[in-house]
CSV table of C-alpha atoms in Angstrom, one decimal:
chain,number,residue,atom,x,y,z
S,227,MET,CA,25.5,-18.4,-20.2
S,228,LYS,CA,27.2,-16.2,-17.6
S,229,LYS,CA,24.0,-14.2,-17.2
S,230,LEU,CA,22.0,-17.4,-16.7
S,231,LEU,CA,24.4,-18.7,-14.1
S,232,ALA,CA,24.3,-15.4,-12.3
S,233,ALA,CA,20.6,-15.3,-12.2
S,234,PHE,CA,20.4,-19.0,-11.1
S,235,SER,CA,22.9,-18.3,-8.3
S,236,LEU,CA,20.8,-15.3,-7.1
S,237,LEU,CA,17.7,-17.5,-7.0
S,238,LEU,CA,19.6,-20.0,-4.9
S,239,PHE,CA,21.0,-17.3,-2.6
S,240,ALA,CA,17.7,-15.6,-1.7
S,241,PRO,CA,16.1,-18.6,0.0
S,242,LEU,CA,19.4,-19.4,1.7
S,243,VAL,CA,19.5,-15.9,3.3
S,244,TRP,CA,15.9,-16.3,4.5
S,245,ALA,CA,16.6,-19.8,5.9
S,246,THR,CA,19.7,-18.7,7.6
S,247,ALA,CA,17.9,-15.7,9.2
S,248,GLN,CA,15.1,-18.1,10.4
S,249,ALA,CA,17.6,-20.4,12.0
S,250,GLN,CA,19.3,-17.5,13.8
S,251,ALA,CA,15.9,-16.2,14.9
S,252,GLY,CA,14.9,-19.6,16.3
S,253,SER,CA,18.0,-20.0,18.4
S,254,SER,CA,18.2,-16.6,20.1
S,255,PRO,CA,16.6,-13.1,19.8
S,256,ASP,CA,18.2,-11.1,17.0
S,257,PRO,CA,18.9,-7.6,18.2
S,258,ASN,CA,18.4,-6.2,14.7
S,259,GLN,CA,15.0,-7.9,14.4
S,260,GLN,CA,14.0,-6.6,17.8
S,261,LYS,CA,14.9,-3.1,16.8
S,262,ALA,CA,13.0,-3.4,13.6
S,263,ARG,CA,9.9,-4.6,15.4
S,264,ALA,CA,10.2,-1.8,18.0
S,265,LEU,CA,10.3,0.7,15.1
S,266,LEU,CA,7.2,-0.8,13.5
S,267,ASN,CA,5.4,-0.9,16.8
S,268,ALA,CA,6.2,2.8,17.3
S,269,MET,CA,4.8,3.5,13.9
S,270,VAL,CA,1.6,1.8,14.8
S,271,GLU,CA,1.3,3.8,18.0
S,272,ALA,CA,1.9,7.0,16.0
S,273,MET,CA,-0.8,6.1,13.6
S,274,GLY,CA,-3.3,5.8,16.4
S,275,GLY,CA,-2.4,2.6,18.2
S,276,GLN,CA,-5.3,0.4,19.2
S,277,ARG,CA,-7.8,2.9,17.6
S,278,TRP,CA,-6.1,2.4,14.2
S,279,LEU,CA,-5.9,-1.4,14.7
S,280,ALA,CA,-9.6,-1.5,15.5
S,281,LEU,CA,-10.8,0.6,12.5
S,282,GLN,CA,-13.9,-0.7,10.8
S,283,ASN,CA,-13.6,1.5,7.7
S,284,SER,CA,-12.1,4.7,6.4
S,285,TYR,CA,-13.5,7.5,4.1
S,286,TYR,CA,-11.4,9.9,2.0
S,287,GLN,CA,-12.4,12.7,-0.3
S,288,GLY,CA,-9.9,14.4,-2.6
S,289,ARG,CA,-8.5,14.8,-6.1
S,290,VAL,CA,-6.1,12.7,-8.1
S,291,SER,CA,-3.7,13.7,-10.9
S,292,GLY,CA,-2.1,11.4,-13.4
S,293,PHE,CA,1.5,11.5,-14.6
S,294,TYR,CA,3.4,9.7,-17.4
S,295,HIS,CA,7.2,9.5,-17.2
S,296,GLY,CA,7.0,12.0,-14.4
S,297,LYS,CA,5.1,14.6,-16.4
S,298,PRO,CA,1.5,15.6,-15.8
S,299,THR,CA,-1.0,14.0,-18.3
S,300,GLY,CA,-3.7,16.6,-17.6
S,301,ALA,CA,-6.0,14.0,-16.2
S,302,ILE,CA,-7.4,15.3,-12.9
S,303,GLU,CA,-10.4,13.7,-11.2
S,304,ASP,CA,-12.3,14.1,-7.9
S,305,PHE,CA,-12.7,10.9,-5.9
S,306,PHE,CA,-14.7,9.6,-3.0
S,307,GLN,CA,-13.2,6.5,-1.4
S,308,TRP,CA,-14.4,4.0,1.2
S,309,ARG,CA,-12.1,1.3,2.4
S,310,THR,CA,-12.2,-1.6,5.0
S,311,PRO,CA,-9.2,-3.3,6.7
S,312,ASP,CA,-10.3,-6.7,5.1
S,313,GLY,CA,-9.5,-5.4,1.6
S,314,LYS,CA,-12.8,-4.1,0.3
S,315,GLU,CA,-12.7,-0.7,-1.4
S,316,ARG,CA,-15.2,1.5,-3.2
S,317,VAL,CA,-14.2,4.6,-5.2
S,318,GLU,CA,-16.6,7.0,-6.9
S,319,TYR,CA,-15.1,9.4,-9.5
S,320,SER,CA,-16.3,12.9,-10.5
S,321,LYS,CA,-18.6,15.1,-8.5
S,322,LYS,CA,-21.6,13.3,-10.2
S,323,HIS,CA,-20.4,10.0,-8.6
S,324,ASP,CA,-21.3,8.4,-12.0
S,325,ASP,CA,-18.2,6.2,-12.3
S,326,VAL,CA,-18.0,3.6,-9.5
S,327,VAL,CA,-15.1,1.1,-9.0
S,328,ILE,CA,-15.3,-1.7,-6.4
S,329,PHE,CA,-12.5,-3.9,-5.3
S,330,ALA,CA,-13.4,-7.0,-3.2
S,331,GLY,CA,-11.2,-10.0,-2.9
S,332,ASP,CA,-9.6,-10.5,-6.2
S,333,GLN,CA,-12.4,-8.9,-8.1
S,334,CYS,CA,-12.0,-5.4,-9.7
S,335,LEU,CA,-15.3,-4.1,-11.1
S,336,GLU,CA,-16.6,-0.9,-12.6
S,337,ALA,CA,-20.1,0.5,-12.9
S,338,THR,CA,-21.0,3.4,-15.2
S,339,TYR,CA,-24.2,4.5,-17.0
S,340,GLN,CA,-23.4,1.7,-19.5
S,341,GLY,CA,-23.6,-1.0,-16.9
S,342,LYS,CA,-21.0,-3.0,-15.0
S,343,LYS,CA,-17.8,-4.6,-16.3
S,344,ALA,CA,-14.5,-6.0,-15.1
S,345,LEU,CA,-11.6,-3.7,-15.1
S,346,PRO,CA,-8.7,-4.5,-17.5
S,347,LYS,CA,-6.4,-7.2,-16.1
S,348,ASP,CA,-3.3,-4.9,-16.0
S,349,ILE,CA,-5.2,-2.3,-13.9
S,350,CYS,CA,-6.6,-5.0,-11.6
S,351,ASP,CA,-3.2,-6.7,-11.1
S,352,ASP,CA,-1.6,-3.3,-10.4
S,353,TYR,CA,-4.2,-2.6,-7.7
S,354,LEU,CA,-3.9,-6.0,-6.1
S,355,ARG,CA,-0.1,-5.7,-6.0
S,356,ARG,CA,-0.3,-2.4,-4.2
S,357,ARG,CA,-3.0,-3.6,-1.8
S,358,ASP,CA,-1.0,-6.7,-0.9
S,359,HIS,CA,2.1,-4.6,-0.2
S,360,SER,CA,0.3,-1.8,1.7
S,361,ILE,CA,1.2,-0.6,5.1
S,362,ASP,CA,-2.1,-2.1,6.3
S,363,VAL,CA,-1.1,-5.5,5.1
S,364,ALA,CA,2.5,-5.1,6.4
S,365,VAL,CA,1.2,-4.5,9.9
S,366,ARG,CA,-2.0,-6.6,10.0
S,367,VAL,CA,-0.7,-9.7,8.2
S,368,TRP,CA,3.1,-9.8,7.7
S,369,LEU,CA,4.1,-8.4,11.1
S,370,LYS,CA,1.9,-11.1,12.8
S,371,ASP,CA,3.5,-13.9,11.0
S,372,PRO,CA,6.4,-15.4,13.1
S,373,ASN,CA,8.1,-16.5,9.9
S,374,THR,CA,8.4,-12.9,8.6
S,375,ILE,CA,12.0,-11.5,8.8
S,376,LEU,CA,12.4,-7.9,10.0
S,377,ILE,CA,15.5,-5.9,9.1
S,378,SER,CA,16.4,-2.5,10.5
S,379,GLU,CA,18.4,-0.8,7.8
S,380,GLY,CA,19.3,2.4,9.7
S,381,GLN,CA,18.4,6.0,9.0
S,382,THR,CA,18.1,7.6,5.6
S,383,LEU,CA,16.5,10.7,4.0
S,384,SER,CA,13.1,10.6,2.4
S,385,GLU,CA,12.0,13.9,0.8
S,386,ARG,CA,14.2,15.9,3.2
S,387,HIS,CA,12.8,14.0,6.2
S,388,LEU,CA,15.2,11.9,8.4
S,389,THR,CA,13.6,8.4,8.5
S,390,ASP,CA,14.2,5.0,10.1
S,391,GLN,CA,14.0,2.3,7.4
S,392,VAL,CA,12.7,-1.2,8.0
S,393,THR,CA,12.2,-4.1,5.5
S,394,LEU,CA,9.9,-7.0,6.1
S,395,ILE,CA,10.6,-10.2,4.2
S,396,SER,CA,8.0,-12.9,3.9
S,397,PRO,CA,8.6,-16.7,3.9
S,398,SER,CA,8.0,-16.5,0.1
S,399,ASN,CA,10.9,-14.0,-0.2
S,400,ASP,CA,8.6,-11.1,-1.0
S,401,SER,CA,9.4,-7.8,0.7
S,402,ILE,CA,8.0,-4.4,1.8
S,403,THR,CA,10.2,-1.5,2.8
S,404,ILE,CA,8.8,1.2,5.1
S,405,GLN,CA,10.5,4.5,6.0
S,406,MET,CA,9.2,6.1,9.2
S,407,ASP,CA,9.8,9.7,10.3
S,408,SER,CA,12.5,9.5,13.0
S,409,GLU,CA,10.7,12.1,15.1
S,410,THR,CA,7.0,11.4,14.6
S,411,HIS,CA,7.4,7.7,13.7
S,412,LEU,CA,4.7,8.2,11.0
S,413,PRO,CA,5.1,6.5,7.6
S,414,ARG,CA,7.0,8.5,5.0
S,415,SER,CA,7.2,5.9,2.3
S,416,ARG,CA,6.4,2.3,1.3
S,417,THR,CA,8.4,0.5,-1.4
S,418,PHE,CA,8.2,-3.0,-3.0
S,419,GLN,CA,9.5,-4.7,-6.1
S,420,TYR,CA,8.0,-7.2,-8.5
S,421,ARG,CA,8.8,-8.9,-11.8
S,422,ASP,CA,7.1,-7.4,-14.9
S,423,PRO,CA,4.7,-10.1,-16.1
S,424,VAL,CA,5.6,-9.4,-19.8
S,425,TYR,CA,9.3,-8.4,-19.8
S,426,HIS,CA,10.3,-10.1,-16.6
S,427,ASP,CA,12.5,-7.3,-15.5
S,428,LYS,CA,12.3,-5.9,-12.0
S,429,ASN,CA,10.0,-2.9,-11.3
S,430,GLU,CA,9.9,-0.8,-8.2
S,431,GLU,CA,6.7,0.7,-6.7
S,432,ARG,CA,6.9,3.5,-4.1
S,433,GLU,CA,4.4,5.7,-2.3
S,434,GLU,CA,5.4,8.8,-0.4
S,435,TYR,CA,3.3,10.3,2.4
S,436,ASP,CA,3.2,13.9,3.6
S,437,ASP,CA,1.1,16.7,5.0
S,438,TYR,CA,-0.4,14.7,8.0
S,439,HIS,CA,-3.7,15.9,9.6
S,440,THR,CA,-5.4,14.1,12.5
S,441,PHE,CA,-9.0,13.0,12.2
S,442,ASP,CA,-10.8,11.0,14.9
S,443,GLY,CA,-7.5,10.3,16.5
S,444,ILE,CA,-5.9,8.9,13.3
S,445,PRO,CA,-3.1,10.9,11.7
S,446,THR,CA,-3.8,10.9,7.9
S,447,ALA,CA,-1.5,11.8,5.0
S,448,PHE,CA,-3.2,14.4,2.9
S,449,SER,CA,-0.6,14.1,0.2
S,450,ILE,CA,0.2,10.7,-1.4
S,451,THR,CA,2.6,10.5,-4.3
S,452,ARG,CA,3.1,7.3,-6.3
S,453,PHE,CA,6.2,6.4,-8.3
S,454,LYS,CA,7.1,3.5,-10.6
S,455,ASN,CA,10.8,3.0,-11.2
S,456,ALA,CA,11.4,6.5,-9.9
S,457,ASP,CA,8.9,8.2,-12.3
S,458,MET,CA,5.9,9.8,-10.7
S,459,THR,CA,2.7,8.2,-11.8
S,460,SER,CA,0.0,9.8,-9.7
S,461,GLN,CA,-0.5,12.3,-6.9
S,462,ARG,CA,-3.5,12.4,-4.5
S,463,PHE,CA,-4.5,15.3,-2.3
S,464,LEU,CA,-7.2,14.8,0.3
S,465,TYR,CA,-9.8,17.4,1.3
S,466,LYS,CA,-11.5,15.3,3.9
S,467,ALA,CA,-11.1,12.1,6.0
S,468,ALA,CA,-13.3,10.2,8.4
S,469,TYR,CA,-13.2,6.9,10.1
S,470,ASN,CA,-15.8,4.3,11.2
S,471,VAL,CA,-18.4,6.0,9.1
S,472,PRO,CA,-21.9,4.3,8.5
S,473,LEU,CA,-21.8,2.0,5.5
S,474,PRO,CA,-24.9,0.5,3.9
S,475,PRO,CA,-24.8,-3.3,3.6
S,476,ASP,CA,-24.7,-3.1,-0.2
S,477,ALA,CA,-21.7,-0.6,-0.3
S,478,PHE,CA,-19.5,-3.1,-2.1
S,479,ASN,CA,-22.3,-4.6,-4.3
S,480,ILE,CA,-21.5,-3.8,-8.0
S,481,ASP,CA,-25.0,-4.6,-9.2
S,482,ILE,CA,-26.6,-2.1,-6.8
S,483,ALA,CA,-24.0,0.5,-7.7
S,484,ALA,CA,-24.7,0.0,-11.5
S,485,ALA,CA,-28.4,0.3,-10.9
S,486,LYS,CA,-28.0,3.6,-9.0
S,487,VAL,CA,-25.6,5.0,-11.7
S,488,LYS,CA,-28.1,4.3,-14.5
S,489,LYS,CA,-30.9,6.4,-12.8
């Protein structure tokens, strides 16, 4: 009973915090929110400013390695990835490009020599969570919403880098935490939490960014490491990056992709 009461009080407290912060923000500018917004704006400028905001698409080529409980699984795969700011993504795996995954809206589809199929629900849900809590979405959607609360949480270390930490809280009480390098202002990590759909306990997803190289005026992290509840789950290393590349009109059409893979 005590646990239930504690959980219920937390549920009541969270909206109260958000409502209080909204009332304060409406009456007078909050210095902490102003500082948080300034830090996020500095991050956007560091990532390329207007050039980054106006991107039509991005292309990445690299290799991804899988981990389980922080230990390598031995799964290593080459990938070729196209992505647009509106949430469409195409990933081709292996040097033969014979395994194509397309994400568009809430659809997660795969095309192989066997034809097309929907990805398993848990894999799709995992992708959609990460997409909806990406730095792209934090800047392009959350930061533009006047009802989003911004909190500057001071400086902290992220993989030996001194960072400025900012948390964005949406009106639905969802949150994204971003750590930015205190010198370059480039993102060093992005973290969010969610309830496990089966066990209902809280999980934490974190991505760390390192080894930046600039392409077409856009600083690009060539090392991206993903963690779940502090355990490493995957690591990506890029070989190549390009922006505003020519894309055929059927780039995100799973039927066309499946037909090409079968040939």
